[in-house]
GROMACS .gro file of N, CA and C in nm:
model
  315
    1UNK      N    1   1.295  13.821  -0.708
    1UNK     CA    2   1.195  13.720  -0.678
    1UNK      C    3   1.135  13.672  -0.809
    2UNK      N    4   1.120  13.543  -0.826
    2UNK     CA    5   1.062  13.491  -0.948
    2UNK      C    6   0.912  13.510  -0.948
    3UNK      N    7   0.857  13.525  -1.067
    3UNK     CA    8   0.713  13.543  -1.080
    3UNK      C    9   0.645  13.408  -1.089
    4UNK      N   10   0.525  13.401  -1.034
    4UNK     CA   11   0.446  13.279  -1.043
    4UNK      C   12   0.388  13.268  -1.183
    5UNK      N   13   0.382  13.147  -1.233
    5UNK     CA   14   0.318  13.125  -1.363
    5UNK      C   15   0.167  13.130  -1.346
    6UNK      N   16   0.098  13.142  -1.457
    6UNK     CA   17  -0.049  13.143  -1.453
    6UNK      C   18  -0.100  13.014  -1.390
    7UNK      N   19  -0.038  12.901  -1.424
    7UNK     CA   20  -0.082  12.773  -1.369
    7UNK      C   21  -0.060  12.768  -1.218
    8UNK      N   22   0.054  12.821  -1.171
    8UNK     CA   23   0.080  12.823  -1.027
    8UNK      C   24  -0.022  12.911  -0.954
    9UNK      N   25  -0.054  13.026  -1.012
    9UNK     CA   26  -0.153  13.115  -0.952
    9UNK      C   27  -0.291  13.048  -0.949
   10UNK      N   28  -0.326  12.980  -1.056
   10UNK     CA   29  -0.454  12.909  -1.061
   10UNK      C   30  -0.459  12.801  -0.953
   11UNK      N   31  -0.348  12.728  -0.936
   11UNK     CA   32  -0.344  12.622  -0.834
   11UNK      C   33  -0.362  12.682  -0.695
   12UNK      N   34  -0.298  12.793  -0.669
   12UNK     CA   35  -0.312  12.859  -0.538
   12UNK      C   36  -0.458  12.898  -0.515
   13UNK      N   37  -0.521  12.956  -0.617
   13UNK     CA   38  -0.661  12.998  -0.603
   13UNK      C   39  -0.751  12.877  -0.578
   14UNK      N   40  -0.729  12.769  -0.652
   14UNK     CA   41  -0.811  12.648  -0.635
   14UNK      C   42  -0.787  12.587  -0.497
   15UNK      N   43  -0.661  12.583  -0.454
   15UNK     CA   44  -0.630  12.529  -0.322
   15UNK      C   45  -0.699  12.608  -0.211
   16UNK      N   46  -0.698  12.741  -0.224
   16UNK     CA   47  -0.764  12.825  -0.123
   16UNK      C   48  -0.915  12.801  -0.123
   17UNK      N   49  -0.973  12.789  -0.242
   17UNK     CA   50  -1.116  12.762  -0.249
   17UNK      C   51  -1.148  12.627  -0.187
   18UNK      N   52  -1.068  12.526  -0.218
   18UNK     CA   53  -1.091  12.392  -0.163
   18UNK      C   54  -1.076  12.391  -0.011
   19UNK      N   55  -0.978  12.464   0.039
   19UNK     CA   56  -0.959  12.470   0.184
   19UNK      C   57  -1.081  12.533   0.251
   20UNK      N   58  -1.138  12.633   0.186
   20UNK     CA   59  -1.256  12.698   0.246
   20UNK      C   60  -1.377  12.606   0.241
   21UNK      N   61  -1.381  12.516   0.145
   21UNK     CA   62  -1.494  12.423   0.133
   21UNK      C   63  -1.497  12.321   0.247
   22UNK      N   64  -1.383  12.299   0.312
   22UNK     CA   65  -1.378  12.202   0.421
   22UNK      C   66  -1.466  12.243   0.538
   23UNK      N   67  -1.492  12.372   0.552
   23UNK     CA   68  -1.575  12.420   0.663
   23UNK      C   69  -1.714  12.461   0.617
   24UNK      N   70  -1.747  12.432   0.493
   24UNK     CA   71  -1.879  12.468   0.442
   24UNK      C   72  -1.986  12.396   0.524
   25UNK      N   73  -2.089  12.467   0.557
   25UNK     CA   74  -2.199  12.409   0.632
   25UNK      C   75  -2.183  12.420   0.783
   26UNK      N   76  -2.064  12.456   0.827
   26UNK     CA   77  -2.045  12.475   0.971
   26UNK      C   78  -2.112  12.606   1.011
   27UNK      N   79  -2.169  12.607   1.131
   27UNK     CA   80  -2.233  12.728   1.180
   27UNK      C   81  -2.129  12.836   1.204
   28UNK      N   82  -2.167  12.957   1.166
   28UNK     CA   83  -2.082  13.072   1.193
   28UNK      C   84  -2.117  13.128   1.330
   29UNK      N   85  -2.020  13.181   1.401
   29UNK     CA   86  -2.051  13.238   1.531
   29UNK      C   87  -2.143  13.359   1.516
   30UNK      N   88  -2.228  13.381   1.616
   30UNK     CA   89  -2.321  13.494   1.612
   30UNK      C   90  -2.247  13.626   1.607
   31UNK      N   91  -2.137  13.634   1.677
   31UNK     CA   92  -2.055  13.756   1.676
   31UNK      C   93  -1.920  13.722   1.615
   32UNK      N   94  -1.852  13.821   1.567
   32UNK     CA   95  -1.720  13.799   1.509
   32UNK      C   96  -1.626  13.739   1.612
   33UNK      N   97  -1.539  13.652   1.566
   33UNK     CA   98  -1.442  13.589   1.654
   33UNK      C   99  -1.305  13.642   1.618
   34UNK      N  100  -1.235  13.690   1.714
   34UNK     CA  101  -1.099  13.737   1.691
   34UNK      C  102  -1.005  13.640   1.761
   35UNK      N  103  -0.921  13.576   1.685
   35UNK     CA  104  -0.831  13.476   1.740
   35UNK      C  105  -0.728  13.537   1.833
   36UNK      N  106  -0.681  13.653   1.798
   36UNK     CA  107  -0.574  13.714   1.875
   36UNK      C  108  -0.627  13.841   1.940
   37UNK      N  109  -0.636  13.840   2.071
   37UNK     CA  110  -0.686  13.959   2.140
   37UNK      C  111  -0.583  14.070   2.141
   38UNK      N  112  -0.459  14.038   2.114
   38UNK     CA  113  -0.357  14.141   2.102
   38UNK      C  114  -0.377  14.215   1.971
   39UNK      N  115  -0.331  14.335   1.968
   39UNK     CA  116  -0.344  14.414   1.845
   39UNK      C  117  -0.260  14.352   1.734
   40UNK      N  118  -0.318  14.338   1.618
   40UNK     CA  119  -0.247  14.282   1.503
   40UNK      C  120  -0.137  14.378   1.459
   41UNK      N  121  -0.032  14.322   1.404
   41UNK     CA  122   0.079  14.403   1.354
   41UNK      C  123   0.087  14.391   1.204
   42UNK      N  124   0.136  14.495   1.142
   42UNK     CA  125   0.154  14.497   0.997
   42UNK      C  126   0.286  14.429   0.964
   43UNK      N  127   0.286  14.347   0.859
   43UNK     CA  128   0.405  14.277   0.812
   43UNK      C  129   0.426  14.318   0.667
   44UNK      N  130   0.535  14.384   0.640
   44UNK     CA  131   0.560  14.437   0.506
   44UNK      C  132   0.646  14.341   0.425
   45UNK      N  133   0.611  14.323   0.298
   45UNK     CA  134   0.683  14.231   0.210
   45UNK      C  135   0.707  14.300   0.076
   46UNK      N  136   0.825  14.285   0.020
   46UNK     CA  137   0.854  14.339  -0.113
   46UNK      C  138   0.818  14.235  -0.218
   47UNK      N  139   0.739  14.278  -0.316
   47UNK     CA  140   0.701  14.189  -0.425
   47UNK      C  141   0.719  14.262  -0.558
   48UNK      N  142   0.743  14.185  -0.661
   48UNK     CA  143   0.750  14.238  -0.796
   48UNK      C  144   0.614  14.295  -0.834
   49UNK      N  145   0.609  14.409  -0.902
   49UNK     CA  146   0.480  14.467  -0.941
   49UNK      C  147   0.390  14.371  -1.019
   50UNK      N  148   0.449  14.286  -1.100
   50UNK     CA  149   0.367  14.189  -1.175
   50UNK      C  150   0.304  14.086  -1.082
   51UNK      N  151   0.378  14.047  -0.977
   51UNK     CA  152   0.321  13.954  -0.879
   51UNK      C  153   0.206  14.020  -0.803
   52UNK      N  154   0.223  14.147  -0.769
   52UNK     CA  155   0.116  14.220  -0.700
   52UNK      C  156  -0.008  14.227  -0.788
   53UNK      N  157   0.012  14.257  -0.915
   53UNK     CA  158  -0.102  14.264  -1.008
   53UNK      C  159  -0.172  14.129  -1.017
   54UNK      N  160  -0.094  14.021  -1.020
   54UNK     CA  161  -0.153  13.887  -1.028
   54UNK      C  162  -0.231  13.855  -0.901
   55UNK      N  163  -0.177  13.893  -0.786
   55UNK     CA  164  -0.247  13.870  -0.658
   55UNK      C  165  -0.377  13.949  -0.656
   56UNK      N  166  -0.372  14.073  -0.702
   56UNK     CA  167  -0.493  14.156  -0.706
   56UNK      C  168  -0.599  14.094  -0.796
   57UNK      N  169  -0.556  14.037  -0.908
   57UNK     CA  170  -0.649  13.971  -1.000
   57UNK      C  171  -0.716  13.851  -0.932
   58UNK      N  172  -0.637  13.771  -0.863
   58UNK     CA  173  -0.693  13.655  -0.792
   58UNK      C  174  -0.792  13.701  -0.686
   59UNK      N  175  -0.755  13.803  -0.611
   59UNK     CA  176  -0.843  13.853  -0.505
   59UNK      C  177  -0.975  13.904  -0.563
   60UNK      N  178  -0.969  13.976  -0.674
   60UNK     CA  179  -1.092  14.024  -0.739
   60UNK      C  180  -1.178  13.906  -0.784
   61UNK      N  181  -1.114  13.808  -0.844
   61UNK     CA  182  -1.186  13.691  -0.893
   61UNK      C  183  -1.252  13.615  -0.778
   62UNK      N  184  -1.186  13.611  -0.663
   62UNK     CA  185  -1.240  13.540  -0.547
   62UNK      C  186  -1.329  13.629  -0.462
   63UNK      N  187  -1.336  13.757  -0.499
   63UNK     CA  188  -1.419  13.855  -0.428
   63UNK      C  189  -1.381  13.866  -0.281
   64UNK      N  190  -1.249  13.876  -0.257
   64UNK     CA  191  -1.198  13.895  -0.121
   64UNK      C  192  -1.094  14.008  -0.125
   65UNK      N  193  -1.073  14.074  -0.012
   65UNK     CA  194  -0.967  14.175  -0.007
   65UNK      C  195  -0.829  14.111  -0.027
   66UNK      N  196  -0.739  14.184  -0.089
   66UNK     CA  197  -0.604  14.133  -0.112
   66UNK      C  198  -0.539  14.091   0.019
   67UNK      N  199  -0.553  14.174   0.122
   67UNK     CA  200  -0.488  14.142   0.250
   67UNK      C  201  -0.542  14.012   0.310
   68UNK      N  202  -0.670  13.988   0.294
   68UNK     CA  203  -0.730  13.864   0.345
   68UNK      C  204  -0.674  13.743   0.269
   69UNK      N  205  -0.665  13.755   0.137
   69UNK     CA  206  -0.612  13.647   0.055
   69UNK      C  207  -0.468  13.615   0.094
   70UNK      N  208  -0.384  13.717   0.101
   70UNK     CA  209  -0.242  13.695   0.133
   70UNK      C  210  -0.225  13.644   0.275
   71UNK      N  211  -0.303  13.698   0.369
   71UNK     CA  212  -0.296  13.650   0.508
   71UNK      C  213  -0.331  13.501   0.514
   72UNK      N  214  -0.433  13.460   0.439
   72UNK     CA  215  -0.471  13.319   0.434
   72UNK      C  216  -0.359  13.232   0.380
   73UNK      N  217  -0.291  13.280   0.275
   73UNK     CA  218  -0.179  13.205   0.219
   73UNK      C  219  -0.068  13.190   0.322
   74UNK      N  220  -0.038  13.298   0.393
   74UNK     CA  221   0.069  13.293   0.492
   74UNK      C  222   0.033  13.197   0.605
   75UNK      N  223  -0.088  13.209   0.657
   75UNK     CA  224  -0.129  13.121   0.767
   75UNK      C  225  -0.132  12.975   0.723
   76UNK      N  226  -0.177  12.951   0.601
   76UNK     CA  227  -0.179  12.814   0.551
   76UNK      C  228  -0.038  12.759   0.536
   77UNK      N  229   0.053  12.842   0.487
   77UNK     CA  230   0.192  12.800   0.475
   77UNK      C  231   0.253  12.767   0.609
   78UNK      N  232   0.216  12.843   0.711
   78UNK     CA  233   0.266  12.816   0.846
   78UNK      C  234   0.217  12.680   0.895
   79UNK      N  235   0.091  12.649   0.868
   79UNK     CA  236   0.036  12.519   0.909
   79UNK      C  237   0.107  12.406   0.836
   80UNK      N  238   0.133  12.426   0.706
   80UNK     CA  239   0.199  12.322   0.628
   80UNK      C  240   0.341  12.296   0.677
   81UNK      N  241   0.408  12.398   0.729
   81UNK     CA  242   0.546  12.380   0.775
   81UNK      C  243   0.553  12.336   0.920
   82UNK      N  244   0.443  12.344   0.988
   82UNK     CA  245   0.437  12.299   1.127
   82UNK      C  246   0.428  12.147   1.124
   83UNK      N  247   0.506  12.081   1.207
   83UNK     CA  248   0.495  11.936   1.214
   83UNK      C  249   0.353  11.898   1.251
   84UNK      N  250   0.289  11.987   1.324
   84UNK     CA  251   0.147  11.990   1.347
   84UNK      C  252   0.078  11.866   1.396
   85UNK      N  253  -0.049  11.887   1.413
   85UNK     CA  254  -0.134  11.782   1.466
   85UNK      C  255  -0.183  11.692   1.353
   86UNK      N  256  -0.235  11.579   1.392
   86UNK     CA  257  -0.290  11.485   1.296
   86UNK      C  258  -0.406  11.549   1.220
   87UNK      N  259  -0.486  11.630   1.287
   87UNK     CA  260  -0.599  11.693   1.218
   87UNK      C  261  -0.552  11.787   1.108
   88UNK      N  262  -0.440  11.858   1.130
   88UNK     CA  263  -0.386  11.944   1.024
   88UNK      C  264  -0.340  11.862   0.904
   89UNK      N  265  -0.277  11.750   0.932
   89UNK     CA  266  -0.230  11.663   0.824
   89UNK      C  267  -0.348  11.605   0.747
   90UNK      N  268  -0.450  11.560   0.818
   90UNK     CA  269  -0.570  11.504   0.754
   90UNK      C  270  -0.638  11.610   0.669
   91UNK      N  271  -0.649  11.732   0.722
   91UNK     CA  272  -0.713  11.841   0.647
   91UNK      C  273  -0.638  11.867   0.517
   92UNK      N  274  -0.507  11.872   0.523
   92UNK     CA  275  -0.427  11.897   0.402
   92UNK      C  276  -0.444  11.783   0.303
   93UNK      N  277  -0.446  11.659   0.351
   93UNK     CA  278  -0.467  11.545   0.262
   93UNK      C  279  -0.603  11.551   0.194
   94UNK      N  280  -0.707  11.593   0.268
   94UNK     CA  281  -0.840  11.605   0.208
   94UNK      C  282  -0.840  11.706   0.094
   95UNK      N  283  -0.775  11.819   0.116
   95UNK     CA  284  -0.767  11.921   0.012
   95UNK      C  285  -0.690  11.867  -0.108
   96UNK      N  286  -0.578  11.799  -0.083
   96UNK     CA  287  -0.498  11.745  -0.192
   96UNK      C  288  -0.573  11.639  -0.272
   97UNK      N  289  -0.647  11.551  -0.203
   97UNK     CA  290  -0.725  11.448  -0.271
   97UNK      C  291  -0.833  11.512  -0.358
   98UNK      N  292  -0.901  11.612  -0.303
   98UNK     CA  293  -1.004  11.681  -0.381
   98UNK      C  294  -0.944  11.748  -0.504
   99UNK      N  295  -0.829  11.812  -0.488
   99UNK     CA  296  -0.760  11.877  -0.600
   99UNK      C  297  -0.722  11.774  -0.705
  100UNK      N  298  -0.669  11.661  -0.663
  100UNK     CA  299  -0.632  11.555  -0.756
  100UNK      C  300  -0.754  11.506  -0.834
  101UNK      N  301  -0.866  11.490  -0.764
  101UNK     CA  302  -0.990  11.450  -0.831
  101UNK      C  303  -1.032  11.550  -0.937
  102UNK      N  304  -1.016  11.680  -0.907
  102UNK     CA  305  -1.050  11.783  -1.006
  102UNK      C  306  -0.959  11.775  -1.127
  103UNK      N  307  -0.831  11.749  -1.103
  103UNK     CA  308  -0.736  11.741  -1.214
  103UNK      C  309  -0.762  11.619  -1.302
  104UNK      N  310  -0.801  11.508  -1.239
  104UNK     CA  311  -0.826  11.385  -1.314
  104UNK      C  312  -0.967  11.379  -1.372
  105UNK      N  313  -1.058  11.458  -1.310
  105UNK     CA  314  -1.200  11.458  -1.334
  105UNK      C  315  -1.249  11.469  -1.469
   0.00000   0.00000   0.00000
């Protein structure tokens, strides 16, 4: 497996932060919400030790657990590959436009 470059890792971190900003200001539920009432299953993936170290660094920097960070990446990737709804497409475009503004900014 090829290793991500520093720039690629930075882009992933910025994209995740921007995606989370889309829901900023929305009310949080009073109690925790579990999307899947079925018991979650573990999904094992082989990664290069350097990639794992880089992921751990990003998670520390973002102050989130590694599993939460990686789960978010996987779920986001699934949405991007889904032909999906118009709202998913609009959400992705908003994140991309914001990212472009930061790069040009």
